[in-house]
CSV table of C-alpha atoms in Angstrom, one decimal:
chain,number,residue,atom,x,y,z
A,1,THR,CA,0.0,0.0,0.0
A,2,SER,CA,2.9,2.4,0.6
A,3,VAL,CA,4.2,1.9,-3.0
A,4,ALA,CA,0.7,2.5,-4.3
A,5,ALA,CA,0.3,5.6,-2.2
A,6,ALA,CA,3.7,7.0,-3.4
A,7,SER,CA,2.4,6.9,-7.0
A,8,ASN,CA,-1.1,8.0,-6.2
A,9,GLY,CA,-2.3,4.6,-7.1
A,10,LYS,CA,-4.5,2.0,-5.3
A,11,ALA,CA,-4.0,-1.3,-3.6
A,12,ALA,CA,-7.3,-2.3,-2.1
A,13,ASN,CA,-10.7,-3.7,-2.9
A,14,GLY,CA,-13.2,-1.2,-4.4
A,15,SER,CA,-16.9,-1.0,-5.0
A,16,HIS,CA,-18.1,-1.3,-8.6
A,17,SER,CA,-21.5,-0.9,-10.1
A,18,VAL,CA,-22.5,-3.8,-12.4
A,19,ASN,CA,-26.0,-3.7,-13.9
A,20,GLY,CA,-27.3,-1.7,-11.0
A,21,SER,CA,-25.7,-3.8,-8.3
A,22,ASN,CA,-22.6,-3.0,-6.2
A,23,VAL,CA,-19.9,-5.6,-6.2
A,24,THR,CA,-16.5,-5.6,-4.5
A,25,ALA,CA,-13.5,-6.3,-6.7
A,26,PRO,CA,-9.8,-5.6,-6.6
A,27,ASP,CA,-8.5,-2.1,-7.5
A,28,TYR,CA,-4.8,-2.6,-7.7
A,29,TRP,CA,-2.8,-0.1,-9.9
A,30,PHE,CA,0.4,1.5,-9.0
A,31,ALA,CA,3.9,2.4,-10.3
A,32,TYR,CA,7.5,2.4,-9.1
A,33,ASN,CA,11.0,3.0,-10.4
A,34,VAL,CA,13.8,0.5,-11.0
A,35,ASN,CA,17.1,1.6,-12.6
A,36,GLY,CA,15.4,4.5,-14.4
A,37,TRP,CA,12.5,2.4,-15.6
A,38,ARG,CA,8.9,3.2,-14.6
A,39,ILE,CA,7.1,-0.1,-13.8
A,40,TYR,CA,3.3,-0.3,-13.9
A,41,ASN,CA,1.3,-3.0,-12.1
A,42,LEU,CA,-2.2,-2.7,-13.6
A,43,THR,CA,-5.5,-4.4,-13.1
A,44,ALA,CA,-6.8,-5.7,-16.4
A,45,ALA,CA,-9.1,-8.6,-15.2
A,46,TRP,CA,-12.6,-9.1,-14.2
A,47,GLY,CA,-14.1,-12.2,-12.5
A,48,SER,CA,-16.8,-14.0,-14.4
A,49,LYS,CA,-18.9,-14.2,-11.2
A,50,PHE,CA,-19.2,-10.4,-11.3
A,51,THR,CA,-20.3,-10.3,-15.0
A,52,THR,CA,-23.9,-10.4,-16.0
A,53,GLY,CA,-25.0,-10.5,-19.7
A,54,THR,CA,-21.6,-9.5,-21.1
A,55,SER,CA,-18.1,-10.9,-21.3
A,56,SER,CA,-15.6,-10.5,-18.6
A,57,TYR,CA,-13.4,-8.6,-21.1
A,58,ALA,CA,-16.2,-6.1,-21.8
A,59,GLU,CA,-16.8,-5.6,-18.1
A,60,ASP,CA,-13.1,-5.1,-17.5
A,61,TYR,CA,-13.0,-2.5,-20.2
A,62,LYS,CA,-16.0,-0.7,-18.7
A,63,GLN,CA,-14.7,-0.7,-15.2
A,64,HIS,CA,-11.0,0.0,-15.9
A,65,TRP,CA,-10.2,1.3,-19.4
A,66,ALA,CA,-13.2,3.3,-20.8
A,67,PRO,CA,-12.6,7.0,-21.0
A,68,GLY,CA,-13.2,8.5,-17.5
A,69,ALA,CA,-12.5,5.2,-15.7
A,70,PRO,CA,-10.4,5.9,-12.6
A,71,GLU,CA,-7.6,3.5,-13.5
A,72,ARG,CA,-7.3,4.8,-17.0
A,73,THR,CA,-7.3,8.4,-15.8
A,74,TRP,CA,-4.6,7.6,-13.2
A,75,LEU,CA,-2.5,5.8,-15.8
A,76,THR,CA,-2.8,8.6,-18.4
A,77,ASN,CA,-1.7,11.2,-15.8
A,78,ASP,CA,1.3,9.1,-14.5
A,79,LEU,CA,2.5,8.3,-18.0
A,80,ALA,CA,2.6,12.0,-18.8
A,81,ALA,CA,4.3,12.9,-15.5
A,82,ASN,CA,7.1,10.4,-16.3
A,83,ALA,CA,7.3,11.0,-20.1
A,84,ALA,CA,11.0,10.6,-20.5
A,85,ALA,CA,11.4,7.3,-18.6
A,86,PRO,CA,11.3,3.9,-20.4
A,87,LYS,CA,8.4,1.9,-19.1
A,88,ILE,CA,7.2,-1.7,-18.5
A,89,ALA,CA,3.5,-2.6,-17.9
A,90,ILE,CA,2.3,-5.8,-16.2
A,91,PHE,CA,-1.3,-6.9,-16.3
A,92,HIS,CA,-3.3,-10.1,-16.5
A,93,TYR,CA,-5.4,-10.2,-19.7
A,94,PRO,CA,-3.2,-10.5,-22.8
A,95,LEU,CA,-3.1,-8.0,-25.7
A,96,TYR,CA,-2.6,-11.0,-28.0
A,97,SER,CA,-2.7,-14.8,-27.5
A,98,ALA,CA,-1.9,-17.7,-29.7
A,99,VAL,CA,-3.8,-20.2,-27.5
A,100,ARG,CA,-5.8,-22.6,-29.8
A,101,THR,CA,-9.1,-22.9,-28.0
A,102,GLY,CA,-11.2,-20.4,-26.2
A,103,ASP,CA,-11.5,-16.7,-26.5
A,104,VAL,CA,-8.5,-15.7,-24.4
A,105,GLN,CA,-7.3,-12.7,-26.4
A,106,ASP,CA,-8.7,-9.5,-25.0
A,107,THR,CA,-9.6,-7.4,-28.1
A,108,PHE,CA,-11.1,-4.7,-25.8
A,109,LEU,CA,-7.4,-3.8,-24.9
A,110,THR,CA,-6.4,-3.5,-28.6
A,111,ALA,CA,-9.6,-2.3,-30.3
A,112,PRO,CA,-12.4,-1.1,-28.0
A,113,THR,CA,-15.8,-1.1,-29.7
A,114,ASP,CA,-16.5,2.5,-28.7
A,115,GLY,CA,-13.8,3.8,-30.9
A,116,SER,CA,-11.7,5.3,-28.1
A,117,GLU,CA,-7.9,5.0,-27.9
A,118,SER,CA,-7.0,1.4,-26.9
A,119,LEU,CA,-4.9,0.6,-23.9
A,120,GLU,CA,-2.2,-0.8,-26.2
A,121,ASP,CA,-2.0,2.5,-28.1
A,122,LEU,CA,-2.0,4.5,-24.9
A,123,LEU,CA,1.0,2.5,-23.7
A,124,ALA,CA,2.9,2.5,-27.0
A,125,THR,CA,2.6,6.2,-27.5
A,126,ASN,CA,3.9,6.9,-24.0
A,127,ASN,CA,7.3,5.2,-24.1
A,128,VAL,CA,6.2,1.8,-22.8
A,129,LYS,CA,8.6,-0.7,-24.3
A,130,LEU,CA,7.5,-4.0,-22.8
A,131,VAL,CA,4.2,-5.5,-21.6
A,132,LEU,CA,4.0,-8.7,-19.5
A,133,ASN,CA,0.7,-10.6,-19.5
A,134,GLY,CA,-0.7,-13.8,-18.1
A,135,HIS,CA,-4.1,-15.5,-18.5
A,136,SER,CA,-3.0,-17.8,-21.4
A,137,HIS,CA,-1.1,-20.8,-20.0
A,138,VAL,CA,1.7,-20.7,-22.5
A,139,TYR,CA,4.9,-18.9,-23.3
A,140,GLU,CA,4.6,-16.4,-26.1
A,141,ARG,CA,6.7,-13.5,-27.3
A,142,ASN,CA,5.1,-11.2,-29.8
A,143,SER,CA,6.7,-9.1,-32.5
A,144,PRO,CA,7.2,-5.3,-31.8
A,145,HIS,CA,4.1,-3.3,-32.5
A,146,ASN,CA,4.7,0.5,-32.6
A,147,GLY,CA,7.8,-0.1,-30.5
A,148,LEU,CA,6.0,-2.2,-27.9
A,149,VAL,CA,6.9,-5.9,-27.3
A,150,SER,CA,4.4,-8.0,-25.4
A,151,ILE,CA,5.2,-11.3,-23.7
A,152,VAL,CA,2.6,-13.8,-22.4
A,153,SER,CA,4.0,-15.7,-19.4
A,154,GLY,CA,1.4,-18.1,-18.2
A,155,GLY,CA,3.5,-21.3,-17.6
A,156,GLY,CA,4.1,-20.9,-13.9
A,157,GLY,CA,2.4,-24.1,-12.8
A,158,ALA,CA,-1.3,-24.3,-13.8
A,159,THR,CA,-2.6,-26.7,-16.5
A,160,LEU,CA,-1.0,-25.7,-19.8
A,161,SER,CA,-2.8,-24.8,-23.0
A,162,PRO,CA,-2.0,-25.6,-26.6
A,163,VAL,CA,-1.1,-22.8,-29.1
A,164,ASP,CA,-2.4,-22.8,-32.7
A,165,SER,CA,0.5,-24.5,-34.5
A,166,GLY,CA,1.8,-23.9,-38.0
A,167,THR,CA,-0.2,-21.6,-40.3
A,168,ALA,CA,-3.4,-21.8,-38.2
A,169,ALA,CA,-5.3,-18.6,-37.5
A,170,LYS,CA,-3.9,-17.7,-34.1
A,171,CYS,CA,-0.3,-18.4,-35.1
A,172,ALA,CA,-0.6,-16.5,-38.4
A,173,GLN,CA,-2.5,-13.5,-37.1
A,174,VAL,CA,-1.2,-10.1,-38.2
A,175,TYR,CA,-1.4,-6.5,-36.8
A,176,PRO,CA,-4.1,-4.9,-38.8
A,177,ASP,CA,-2.3,-1.6,-39.2
A,178,THR,CA,1.1,-2.9,-40.3
A,179,GLY,CA,0.4,-6.4,-41.7
A,180,GLN,CA,3.3,-7.8,-39.6
A,181,ARG,CA,2.8,-11.2,-38.0
A,182,VAL,CA,2.0,-10.9,-34.4
A,183,VAL,CA,3.5,-14.1,-32.9
A,184,ALA,CA,7.3,-14.3,-33.0
A,185,PHE,CA,7.6,-17.4,-30.8
A,186,ALA,CA,5.1,-19.5,-28.8
A,187,ARG,CA,5.1,-22.8,-27.1
A,188,GLY,CA,2.1,-24.7,-25.6
A,189,TRP,CA,1.1,-28.2,-24.4
A,190,SER,CA,-2.0,-30.4,-24.2
A,191,SER,CA,-2.9,-34.0,-23.6
A,192,THR,CA,-1.9,-34.7,-27.3
A,193,GLY,CA,1.6,-33.2,-26.9
A,194,GLY,CA,3.5,-30.1,-27.7
A,195,SER,CA,2.5,-27.2,-30.0
A,196,ALA,CA,4.4,-24.2,-31.2
A,197,CYS,CA,4.4,-21.1,-33.4
A,198,ASN,CA,7.6,-20.2,-35.3
A,199,THR,CA,9.8,-22.6,-33.3
A,200,THR,CA,10.2,-26.4,-32.7
A,201,LYS,CA,7.4,-28.1,-30.8
A,202,PRO,CA,8.3,-28.9,-27.2
A,203,THR,CA,8.7,-32.6,-26.4
A,204,SER,CA,7.6,-32.3,-22.8
A,205,ALA,CA,5.5,-30.0,-20.6
A,206,ALA,CA,8.7,-29.2,-18.8
A,207,GLN,CA,9.8,-27.2,-21.8
A,208,VAL,CA,6.7,-25.0,-21.5
A,209,TYR,CA,6.5,-24.5,-17.8
A,210,HIS,CA,8.8,-21.5,-17.2
A,211,TYR,CA,9.5,-18.2,-15.4
A,212,LEU,CA,10.8,-14.9,-16.7
A,213,ARG,CA,14.1,-13.3,-15.6
A,214,VAL,CA,14.0,-9.5,-16.3
A,215,THR,CA,17.3,-7.6,-16.0
A,216,LEU,CA,17.1,-3.8,-16.2
A,217,SER,CA,19.9,-1.4,-16.9
A,218,SER,CA,19.5,2.3,-17.5
A,219,THR,CA,19.3,1.8,-21.3
A,220,ALA,CA,18.0,-1.7,-21.8
A,221,ALA,CA,15.7,-4.5,-20.6
A,222,SER,CA,16.8,-8.0,-21.1
A,223,VAL,CA,14.2,-10.8,-20.7
A,224,GLN,CA,15.0,-14.5,-20.5
A,225,ALA,CA,12.3,-17.2,-20.4
A,226,ILE,CA,13.8,-20.1,-18.3
A,227,ASP,CA,11.9,-23.4,-18.7
A,228,SER,CA,11.7,-25.9,-15.9
A,229,THR,CA,14.6,-27.9,-17.5
A,230,GLY,CA,16.8,-24.9,-16.9
A,231,THR,CA,17.0,-24.0,-20.6
């Protein structure tokens, strides 16, 4: 809470209105500095038990990222106040996901239906260089988009998911404004074995379970994905 207070952020549960009812859900957004980098821990998630008649992604957008939402207002102000610093943002829902099954890619963060500026664009235009996401139980590194690299690190221990291998839709998706392929590298796993985008398929789940090691200097961020074999 002291870190949150120092950045005028929040680290507590808050009251939210959903279809005329008040629900209590986490309001955690704050920032801090490491070696000249501004690190943002954001809330981009919404429990399905709090969602009525719409998707959890739509409700997350309404509560956190629509124009005038408290978290978006705070983030916009803090980005501007720290304009010169390179930045990293960490949040749950992924900007892009190569997971084969299920609607796990949160398009409300990249192309909101109300036509307002997306969270992705807000970050990219304010010197955010790296986004770290979860939610998809794979490892995925995406190609730079307007200077922003996103990594999905969901292989910390939960049941893994397969990625859309080869030339399938998720593996071959492109950024609509540049036509560049989104997924640079992805690995997944299921009961039928390994799957991959733009790399060799893993031969065991141990090659998908992983953690990230992030090393920051004043001029660069180095990210290593270390799988549970130590590779």
